[in-house]
Amino acid sequence: LYRKSASKELPSFLLLGPLGAGKTSLLTLVCTIEFANGTASSTHTSQEPQSAVCQLPPSIRSSEDQYRSENDTSARSQPKFFLLDAPGHGKLRRHAQSSFTTVSALRGLIFVVDSAAVSSAGGLTEAAEYLHDVLLLLQKRHTQGKTSKDPQAIPVLVAANKQDVFTSLPVGLVKSKLEGEIAKVRQTRSKGLLDSGIGMEDESGADEEGNWLGEYGAKEFRFTQMEEHGVEVTTVGGNVRGEGEEKGFVSDWWTWIGENI
Ligand code: GTP
Ligand code: MG
């Protein structure tokens, strides 16, 4: 799937998020260099993962570049990276999950949410369940990494997309709503485990704790609880498309990519 040898050494970022959040739109906007498998279409629900080689725009400084003087006019080549677009459809999410292990040089996850969709109960639950599961995978990866060779920490950007839409929630609210809903998901999942008897045998206590996201036993969930599990979560707003003449606004996401590349 993502095994394209030419791109192997490039740092890569993975796009995740619910149906229609704007992942493919973002991929087509920022990546014009090369598509690994044809051109991406954002007019349809994606059926297959897509990937493309992208390059940081000249206005964005990469982490390697931060010590350069503003007056340094020598040519600097902007770093290239590989962007992978995972379909949001539930049945296709296994692609995304398998790519946690198959993608080499994974530098970060970009979880795209539709800031208008999360204002509805259904949209919020869908996004929160998916994000909960993604964060739990990263947490487990970190826990396992303690015993083996420490894998590189993978930061998460929650991209609050569609800020141009009239009914969209502001970034701060997208963040707090997701945190509140993830707390509910976490509660439900742990109750589900107890009811089903999973984890009640051999390593009961350990299992329950291992499947609990963030601070064990806490009532509230905050993204900052992920830090002790080696996962840094940042929520940043933007929009891929804009109304009328307005162009999309994605430069704050670029900045995050530049910092983590
Ligand atoms: P799946 O492939 O189904 O998981 O969805 P996706 O996340 O790839 O969404 P996609 O990029 O196909 O976008 C879904 C719809 O949202 C398209 O009609 C886009 O034009 C629209 N869209 C994406 N980003 C924005 C945005 O920032 N603002 C507005 N107004 N519309 C957007
Ligand atoms: Mg898509």
mmCIF file of C-alpha atoms and ligand atoms in Angstrom:
data_model
loop_
_atom_site.group_PDB
_atom_site.id
_atom_site.type_symbol
_atom_site.label_atom_id
_atom_site.label_comp_id
_atom_site.label_asym_id
_atom_site.label_seq_id
_atom_site.Cartn_x
_atom_site.Cartn_y
_atom_site.Cartn_z
ATOM 1 C CA LEU A 1 0.000 0.000 0.000
ATOM 2 C CA TYR A 2 2.334 2.679 1.263
ATOM 3 C CA ARG A 3 5.388 0.688 0.293
ATOM 4 C CA LYS A 4 6.926 2.894 -2.298
ATOM 5 C CA SER A 5 10.643 2.535 -1.999
ATOM 6 C CA ALA A 6 11.536 5.953 -3.410
ATOM 7 C CA SER A 7 9.650 7.637 -0.605
ATOM 8 C CA LYS A 8 10.933 5.396 2.132
ATOM 9 C CA GLU A 9 13.453 7.805 3.589
ATOM 10 C CA LEU A 10 11.179 10.836 3.563
ATOM 11 C CA PRO A 11 9.651 11.884 6.875
ATOM 12 C CA SER A 12 5.952 11.091 6.751
ATOM 13 C CA PHE A 13 2.741 12.361 8.252
ATOM 14 C CA LEU A 14 -0.525 10.471 8.386
ATOM 15 C CA LEU A 15 -3.918 12.107 7.805
ATOM 16 C CA LEU A 16 -6.730 10.608 9.875
ATOM 17 C CA GLY A 17 -10.240 11.640 10.836
ATOM 18 C CA PRO A 18 -13.936 10.974 10.260
ATOM 19 C CA LEU A 19 -15.725 10.850 6.908
ATOM 20 C CA GLY A 20 -15.850 14.124 5.043
ATOM 21 C CA ALA A 21 -13.559 15.987 7.441
ATOM 22 C CA GLY A 22 -11.420 17.291 4.581
ATOM 23 C CA LYS A 23 -8.400 14.971 4.535
ATOM 24 C CA THR A 24 -8.272 14.425 0.799
ATOM 25 C CA SER A 25 -8.965 18.121 0.184
ATOM 26 C CA LEU A 26 -5.981 18.981 2.361
ATOM 27 C CA LEU A 27 -3.788 16.472 0.583
ATOM 28 C CA THR A 28 -4.677 17.893 -2.829
ATOM 29 C CA LEU A 29 -4.170 21.453 -1.639
ATOM 30 C CA VAL A 30 -0.746 21.051 -0.101
ATOM 31 C CA CYS A 31 0.776 18.326 -2.206
ATOM 32 C CA THR A 32 1.304 19.131 -5.818
ATOM 33 C CA ILE A 33 4.584 17.411 -6.394
ATOM 34 C CA GLU A 34 3.856 13.804 -6.962
ATOM 35 C CA PHE A 35 1.045 11.422 -6.316
ATOM 36 C CA ALA A 36 1.965 7.860 -5.641
ATOM 37 C CA ASN A 37 -1.216 6.400 -7.068
ATOM 38 C CA GLY A 38 -2.956 8.714 -9.493
ATOM 39 C CA THR A 39 -4.661 11.925 -8.480
ATOM 40 C CA ALA A 40 -6.655 12.248 -5.327
ATOM 41 C CA SER A 41 -10.294 13.205 -5.537
ATOM 42 C CA SER A 42 -12.029 15.005 -2.723
ATOM 43 C CA THR A 43 -15.436 14.918 -4.389
ATOM 44 C CA HIS A 44 -15.986 11.351 -3.300
ATOM 45 C CA THR A 45 -15.550 9.443 -0.125
ATOM 46 C CA SER A 46 -12.138 7.875 -0.303
ATOM 47 C CA GLN A 47 -12.101 4.124 -0.774
ATOM 48 C CA GLU A 48 -8.373 3.676 -0.673
ATOM 49 C CA PRO A 49 -5.456 5.263 1.080
ATOM 50 C CA GLN A 50 -3.699 7.864 -0.990
ATOM 51 C CA SER A 51 -0.313 9.367 -0.635
ATOM 52 C CA ALA A 52 1.717 12.202 -2.063
ATOM 53 C CA VAL A 53 5.084 13.860 -1.753
ATOM 54 C CA CYS A 54 4.848 17.418 -0.453
ATOM 55 C CA GLN A 55 7.255 20.229 0.197
ATOM 56 C CA LEU A 56 7.140 22.895 2.890
ATOM 57 C CA PRO A 57 6.386 26.302 1.385
ATOM 58 C CA PRO A 58 9.301 28.771 1.557
ATOM 59 C CA SER A 59 7.584 30.882 4.198
ATOM 60 C CA ILE A 60 7.672 28.051 6.730
ATOM 61 C CA ARG A 61 10.821 27.261 8.636
ATOM 62 C CA SER A 62 11.581 23.685 9.457
ATOM 63 C CA SER A 63 12.991 22.561 12.786
ATOM 64 C CA GLU A 64 16.434 22.133 11.225
ATOM 65 C CA ASP A 65 16.248 25.636 9.921
ATOM 66 C CA GLN A 66 15.447 27.552 13.071
ATOM 67 C CA TYR A 67 18.998 28.643 13.860
ATOM 68 C CA ARG A 68 19.536 30.249 10.502
ATOM 69 C CA SER A 69 19.854 33.978 10.421
ATOM 70 C CA GLU A 70 17.051 35.983 8.838
ATOM 71 C CA ASN A 71 19.760 37.573 6.713
ATOM 72 C CA ASP A 72 21.080 34.294 5.423
ATOM 73 C CA THR A 73 20.216 34.501 1.771
ATOM 74 C CA SER A 74 21.911 31.319 0.644
ATOM 75 C CA ALA A 75 19.505 28.955 -0.956
ATOM 76 C CA ARG A 76 17.857 26.650 1.491
ATOM 77 C CA SER A 77 16.030 23.701 0.168
ATOM 78 C CA GLN A 78 12.690 23.271 1.808
ATOM 79 C CA PRO A 79 12.265 19.765 3.189
ATOM 80 C CA LYS A 80 10.038 17.307 1.431
ATOM 81 C CA PHE A 81 7.747 14.922 3.213
ATOM 82 C CA PHE A 82 5.328 12.173 2.486
ATOM 83 C CA LEU A 83 1.652 12.690 3.308
ATOM 84 C CA LEU A 84 -0.658 9.685 3.640
ATOM 85 C CA ASP A 85 -4.420 10.031 3.461
ATOM 86 C CA ALA A 86 -6.384 7.324 5.270
ATOM 87 C CA PRO A 87 -10.074 6.913 4.401
ATOM 88 C CA GLY A 88 -12.441 8.017 7.167
ATOM 89 C CA HIS A 89 -14.949 5.229 6.583
ATOM 90 C CA GLY A 90 -15.110 2.933 9.591
ATOM 91 C CA LYS A 91 -14.513 -0.255 7.639
ATOM 92 C CA LEU A 92 -11.445 1.194 5.973
ATOM 93 C CA ARG A 93 -9.807 2.416 9.146
ATOM 94 C CA ARG A 94 -7.741 -0.710 9.510
ATOM 95 C CA HIS A 95 -5.537 0.756 6.751
ATOM 96 C CA ALA A 96 -4.811 3.625 9.067
ATOM 97 C CA GLN A 97 -4.127 1.395 12.022
ATOM 98 C CA SER A 98 -1.805 -0.900 10.116
ATOM 99 C CA SER A 99 0.162 2.056 8.826
ATOM 100 C CA PHE A 100 1.216 2.906 12.387
ATOM 101 C CA THR A 101 3.639 0.059 12.104
ATOM 102 C CA THR A 102 4.365 -0.094 8.370
ATOM 103 C CA VAL A 103 5.118 3.573 7.714
ATOM 104 C CA SER A 104 8.771 4.316 8.203
ATOM 105 C CA ALA A 105 9.888 7.675 9.540
ATOM 106 C CA LEU A 106 6.420 8.583 10.809
ATOM 107 C CA ARG A 107 6.763 12.075 12.302
ATOM 108 C CA GLY A 108 3.211 12.857 13.240
ATOM 109 C CA LEU A 109 -0.505 12.278 12.906
ATOM 110 C CA ILE A 110 -2.858 14.923 11.594
ATOM 111 C CA PHE A 111 -6.368 14.215 12.847
ATOM 112 C CA VAL A 112 -8.726 16.300 10.721
ATOM 113 C CA VAL A 113 -12.149 17.196 12.127
ATOM 114 C CA ASP A 114 -15.036 19.123 10.602
ATOM 115 C CA SER A 115 -15.559 21.969 13.099
ATOM 116 C CA ALA A 116 -19.197 22.285 12.061
ATOM 117 C CA ALA A 117 -19.959 18.555 12.282
ATOM 118 C CA VAL A 118 -18.727 18.344 15.879
ATOM 119 C CA SER A 119 -21.466 20.772 16.930
ATOM 120 C CA SER A 120 -23.938 17.917 16.495
ATOM 121 C CA ALA A 121 -24.032 15.099 19.041
ATOM 122 C CA GLY A 122 -23.560 12.410 16.414
ATOM 123 C CA GLY A 123 -20.671 14.149 14.699
ATOM 124 C CA LEU A 124 -18.956 14.783 18.007
ATOM 125 C CA THR A 125 -19.269 11.165 19.138
ATOM 126 C CA GLU A 126 -17.922 9.844 15.847
ATOM 127 C CA ALA A 127 -14.875 12.092 15.962
ATOM 128 C CA ALA A 128 -14.238 11.442 19.661
ATOM 129 C CA GLU A 129 -14.453 7.644 19.338
ATOM 130 C CA TYR A 130 -12.019 7.622 16.454
ATOM 131 C CA LEU A 131 -9.613 10.023 18.178
ATOM 132 C CA HIS A 132 -9.839 8.049 21.428
ATOM 133 C CA ASP A 133 -8.815 4.866 19.624
ATOM 134 C CA VAL A 134 -5.955 6.570 17.787
ATOM 135 C CA LEU A 135 -4.592 8.089 21.004
ATOM 136 C CA LEU A 136 -4.908 4.759 22.819
ATOM 137 C CA LEU A 137 -2.850 3.088 20.084
ATOM 138 C CA LEU A 138 -0.135 5.709 20.512
ATOM 139 C CA GLN A 139 -0.270 5.319 24.281
ATOM 140 C CA LYS A 140 0.151 1.534 24.016
ATOM 141 C CA ARG A 141 2.973 1.993 21.556
ATOM 142 C CA HIS A 142 4.699 4.211 24.096
ATOM 143 C CA THR A 143 4.109 1.755 26.950
ATOM 144 C CA GLN A 144 5.521 -1.118 24.920
ATOM 145 C CA GLY A 145 8.391 1.048 23.748
ATOM 146 C CA LYS A 146 9.602 1.400 27.325
ATOM 147 C CA THR A 147 10.693 -2.213 27.369
ATOM 148 C CA SER A 148 12.047 -2.449 23.831
ATOM 149 C CA LYS A 149 14.014 0.200 22.000
ATOM 150 C CA ASP A 150 12.207 3.473 22.546
ATOM 151 C CA PRO A 151 10.268 4.355 19.399
ATOM 152 C CA GLN A 152 10.231 7.992 18.432
ATOM 153 C CA ALA A 153 7.388 9.917 20.051
ATOM 154 C CA ILE A 154 4.576 10.661 17.595
ATOM 155 C CA PRO A 155 2.845 14.014 18.106
ATOM 156 C CA VAL A 156 -0.778 14.594 17.087
ATOM 157 C CA LEU A 157 -2.200 17.668 15.395
ATOM 158 C CA VAL A 158 -5.957 18.012 15.776
ATOM 159 C CA ALA A 159 -6.751 20.105 12.710
ATOM 160 C CA ALA A 160 -10.057 21.897 13.375
ATOM 161 C CA ASN A 161 -10.988 22.251 9.708
ATOM 162 C CA LYS A 162 -13.776 24.168 7.947
ATOM 163 C CA GLN A 163 -13.370 27.262 10.122
ATOM 164 C CA ASP A 164 -14.805 29.164 7.149
ATOM 165 C CA VAL A 165 -18.196 27.518 7.632
ATOM 166 C CA PHE A 166 -20.733 29.706 9.410
ATOM 167 C CA THR A 167 -21.860 26.967 11.799
ATOM 168 C CA SER A 168 -18.359 25.825 12.747
ATOM 169 C CA LEU A 169 -17.244 25.912 16.364
ATOM 170 C CA PRO A 170 -14.197 28.004 17.302
ATOM 171 C CA VAL A 171 -10.977 26.070 17.908
ATOM 172 C CA GLY A 172 -11.103 26.287 21.715
ATOM 173 C CA LEU A 173 -14.582 24.805 21.741
ATOM 174 C CA VAL A 174 -13.678 22.038 19.288
ATOM 175 C CA LYS A 175 -10.896 21.081 21.668
ATOM 176 C CA SER A 176 -12.934 21.152 24.882
ATOM 177 C CA LYS A 177 -15.893 19.337 23.294
ATOM 178 C CA LEU A 178 -13.610 16.583 22.046
ATOM 179 C CA GLU A 179 -11.976 16.274 25.461
ATOM 180 C CA GLY A 180 -15.364 16.048 27.177
ATOM 181 C CA GLU A 181 -16.646 13.448 24.740
ATOM 182 C CA ILE A 182 -13.452 11.382 24.898
ATOM 183 C CA ALA A 183 -13.960 11.202 28.680
ATOM 184 C CA LYS A 184 -17.369 9.609 28.008
ATOM 185 C CA VAL A 185 -15.956 7.212 25.425
ATOM 186 C CA ARG A 186 -13.251 6.189 27.876
ATOM 187 C CA GLN A 187 -15.834 5.540 30.577
ATOM 188 C CA THR A 188 -18.025 3.482 28.233
ATOM 189 C CA ARG A 189 -15.134 1.425 26.930
ATOM 190 C CA SER A 190 -13.885 0.531 30.394
ATOM 191 C CA LYS A 191 -17.372 -0.418 31.525
ATOM 192 C CA GLY A 192 -17.731 -2.514 28.392
ATOM 193 C CA LEU A 193 -14.554 -4.373 29.263
ATOM 194 C CA LEU A 194 -15.772 -5.125 32.768
ATOM 195 C CA ASP A 195 -19.205 -6.260 31.582
ATOM 196 C CA SER A 196 -17.790 -8.539 28.937
ATOM 197 C CA GLY A 197 -15.341 -10.026 31.389
ATOM 198 C CA ILE A 198 -12.396 -9.186 29.158
ATOM 199 C CA GLY A 199 -9.404 -8.520 31.298
ATOM 200 C CA MET A 200 -11.036 -10.046 34.365
ATOM 201 C CA GLU A 201 -8.834 -13.110 34.286
ATOM 202 C CA ASP A 202 -5.054 -13.297 34.444
ATOM 203 C CA GLU A 203 -3.847 -9.736 34.283
ATOM 204 C CA SER A 204 -7.172 -8.123 35.143
ATOM 205 C CA GLY A 205 -5.928 -4.963 36.828
ATOM 206 C CA ALA A 206 -3.075 -4.411 34.416
ATOM 207 C CA ASP A 207 -5.303 -4.849 31.397
ATOM 208 C CA GLU A 208 -7.896 -2.430 32.607
ATOM 209 C CA GLU A 209 -5.246 0.183 33.226
ATOM 210 C CA GLY A 210 -3.586 -0.530 29.897
ATOM 211 C CA ASN A 211 -6.833 0.124 28.044
ATOM 212 C CA TRP A 212 -7.586 3.346 29.875
ATOM 213 C CA LEU A 213 -6.611 6.475 27.973
ATOM 214 C CA GLY A 214 -4.639 9.161 29.786
ATOM 215 C CA GLU A 215 -4.606 9.594 33.545
ATOM 216 C CA TYR A 216 -5.870 6.348 35.052
ATOM 217 C CA GLY A 217 -9.162 6.724 36.895
ATOM 218 C CA ALA A 218 -9.505 10.443 36.215
ATOM 219 C CA LYS A 219 -13.036 11.714 35.703
ATOM 220 C CA GLU A 220 -12.090 14.411 33.240
ATOM 221 C CA PHE A 221 -10.019 13.920 30.143
ATOM 222 C CA ARG A 222 -7.543 16.522 28.923
ATOM 223 C CA PHE A 223 -5.197 16.185 25.964
ATOM 224 C CA THR A 224 -2.381 17.183 28.316
ATOM 225 C CA GLN A 225 -2.860 13.826 30.090
ATOM 226 C CA MET A 226 -1.285 12.258 27.006
ATOM 227 C CA GLU A 227 2.040 13.934 27.681
ATOM 228 C CA GLU A 228 3.053 11.454 30.359
ATOM 229 C CA HIS A 229 2.424 8.772 27.734
ATOM 230 C CA GLY A 230 4.762 10.525 25.332
ATOM 231 C CA VAL A 231 2.047 11.966 23.090
ATOM 232 C CA GLU A 232 1.808 15.693 22.507
ATOM 233 C CA VAL A 233 -1.604 16.811 21.219
ATOM 234 C CA THR A 234 -2.033 20.252 19.654
ATOM 235 C CA THR A 235 -5.340 21.673 18.409
ATOM 236 C CA VAL A 236 -5.097 24.236 15.621
ATOM 237 C CA GLY A 237 -7.816 25.750 13.438
ATOM 238 C CA GLY A 238 -7.853 26.292 9.706
ATOM 239 C CA ASN A 239 -9.773 25.721 6.533
ATOM 240 C CA VAL A 240 -8.831 23.992 3.349
ATOM 241 C CA ARG A 241 -11.518 25.710 1.321
ATOM 242 C CA GLY A 242 -12.904 29.177 1.611
ATOM 243 C CA GLU A 243 -16.048 30.908 0.463
ATOM 244 C CA GLY A 244 -15.934 32.817 -2.817
ATOM 245 C CA GLU A 245 -12.624 34.464 -3.525
ATOM 246 C CA GLU A 246 -11.106 33.554 -0.200
ATOM 247 C CA LYS A 247 -8.395 30.983 -0.262
ATOM 248 C CA GLY A 248 -8.042 28.341 2.398
ATOM 249 C CA PHE A 249 -6.060 28.990 5.542
ATOM 250 C CA VAL A 250 -3.663 26.204 6.409
ATOM 251 C CA SER A 251 -0.443 28.021 7.323
ATOM 252 C CA ASP A 252 -0.696 27.200 11.049
ATOM 253 C CA TRP A 253 -0.810 23.516 10.130
ATOM 254 C CA TRP A 254 2.255 24.009 7.939
ATOM 255 C CA THR A 255 4.022 25.553 10.913
ATOM 256 C CA TRP A 256 3.256 22.471 13.000
ATOM 257 C CA ILE A 257 4.567 20.200 10.239
ATOM 258 C CA GLY A 258 7.708 22.339 10.000
ATOM 259 C CA GLU A 259 8.303 21.986 13.731
ATOM 260 C CA ASN A 260 7.926 18.236 13.660
ATOM 261 C CA ILE A 261 9.468 17.274 10.351
HETATM 262 P P1 GTP B 1 -13.370 10.681 3.432
HETATM 263 O O1 GTP B 1 -12.464 10.369 2.304
HETATM 264 O O2 GTP B 1 -14.781 10.296 3.180
HETATM 265 O O3 GTP B 1 -12.878 10.141 4.740
HETATM 266 O O4 GTP B 1 -13.441 12.290 3.590
HETATM 267 P P2 GTP B 1 -12.270 13.357 3.544
HETATM 268 O O5 GTP B 1 -11.819 13.631 4.932
HETATM 269 O O6 GTP B 1 -11.225 12.965 2.567
HETATM 270 O O7 GTP B 1 -13.053 14.661 3.054
HETATM 271 P P3 GTP B 1 -12.925 15.424 1.671
HETATM 272 O O8 GTP B 1 -11.576 16.015 1.533
HETATM 273 O O9 GTP B 1 -13.402 14.512 0.600
HETATM 274 O O10 GTP B 1 -13.927 16.636 1.905
HETATM 275 C C1 GTP B 1 -15.317 16.450 2.118
HETATM 276 C C2 GTP B 1 -16.059 17.688 1.680
HETATM 277 O O11 GTP B 1 -15.743 18.790 2.529
HETATM 278 C C3 GTP B 1 -15.723 18.143 0.267
HETATM 279 O O12 GTP B 1 -16.909 18.523 -0.367
HETATM 280 C C4 GTP B 1 -14.818 19.340 0.486
HETATM 281 O O13 GTP B 1 -14.923 20.276 -0.567
HETATM 282 C C5 GTP B 1 -15.356 19.925 1.760
HETATM 283 N N1 GTP B 1 -14.330 20.667 2.525
HETATM 284 C C6 GTP B 1 -13.111 20.226 2.905
HETATM 285 N N2 GTP B 1 -12.452 21.176 3.604
HETATM 286 C C7 GTP B 1 -13.273 22.239 3.689
HETATM 287 C C8 GTP B 1 -13.159 23.544 4.310
HETATM 288 O O14 GTP B 1 -12.168 23.920 4.942
HETATM 289 N N3 GTP B 1 -14.238 24.367 4.190
HETATM 290 C C9 GTP B 1 -15.356 23.994 3.503
HETATM 291 N N4 GTP B 1 -16.354 24.866 3.445
HETATM 292 N N5 GTP B 1 -15.499 22.791 2.910
HETATM 293 C C10 GTP B 1 -14.479 21.915 2.999
HETATM 294 MG MG MG B 2 -10.966 11.331 1.427
#
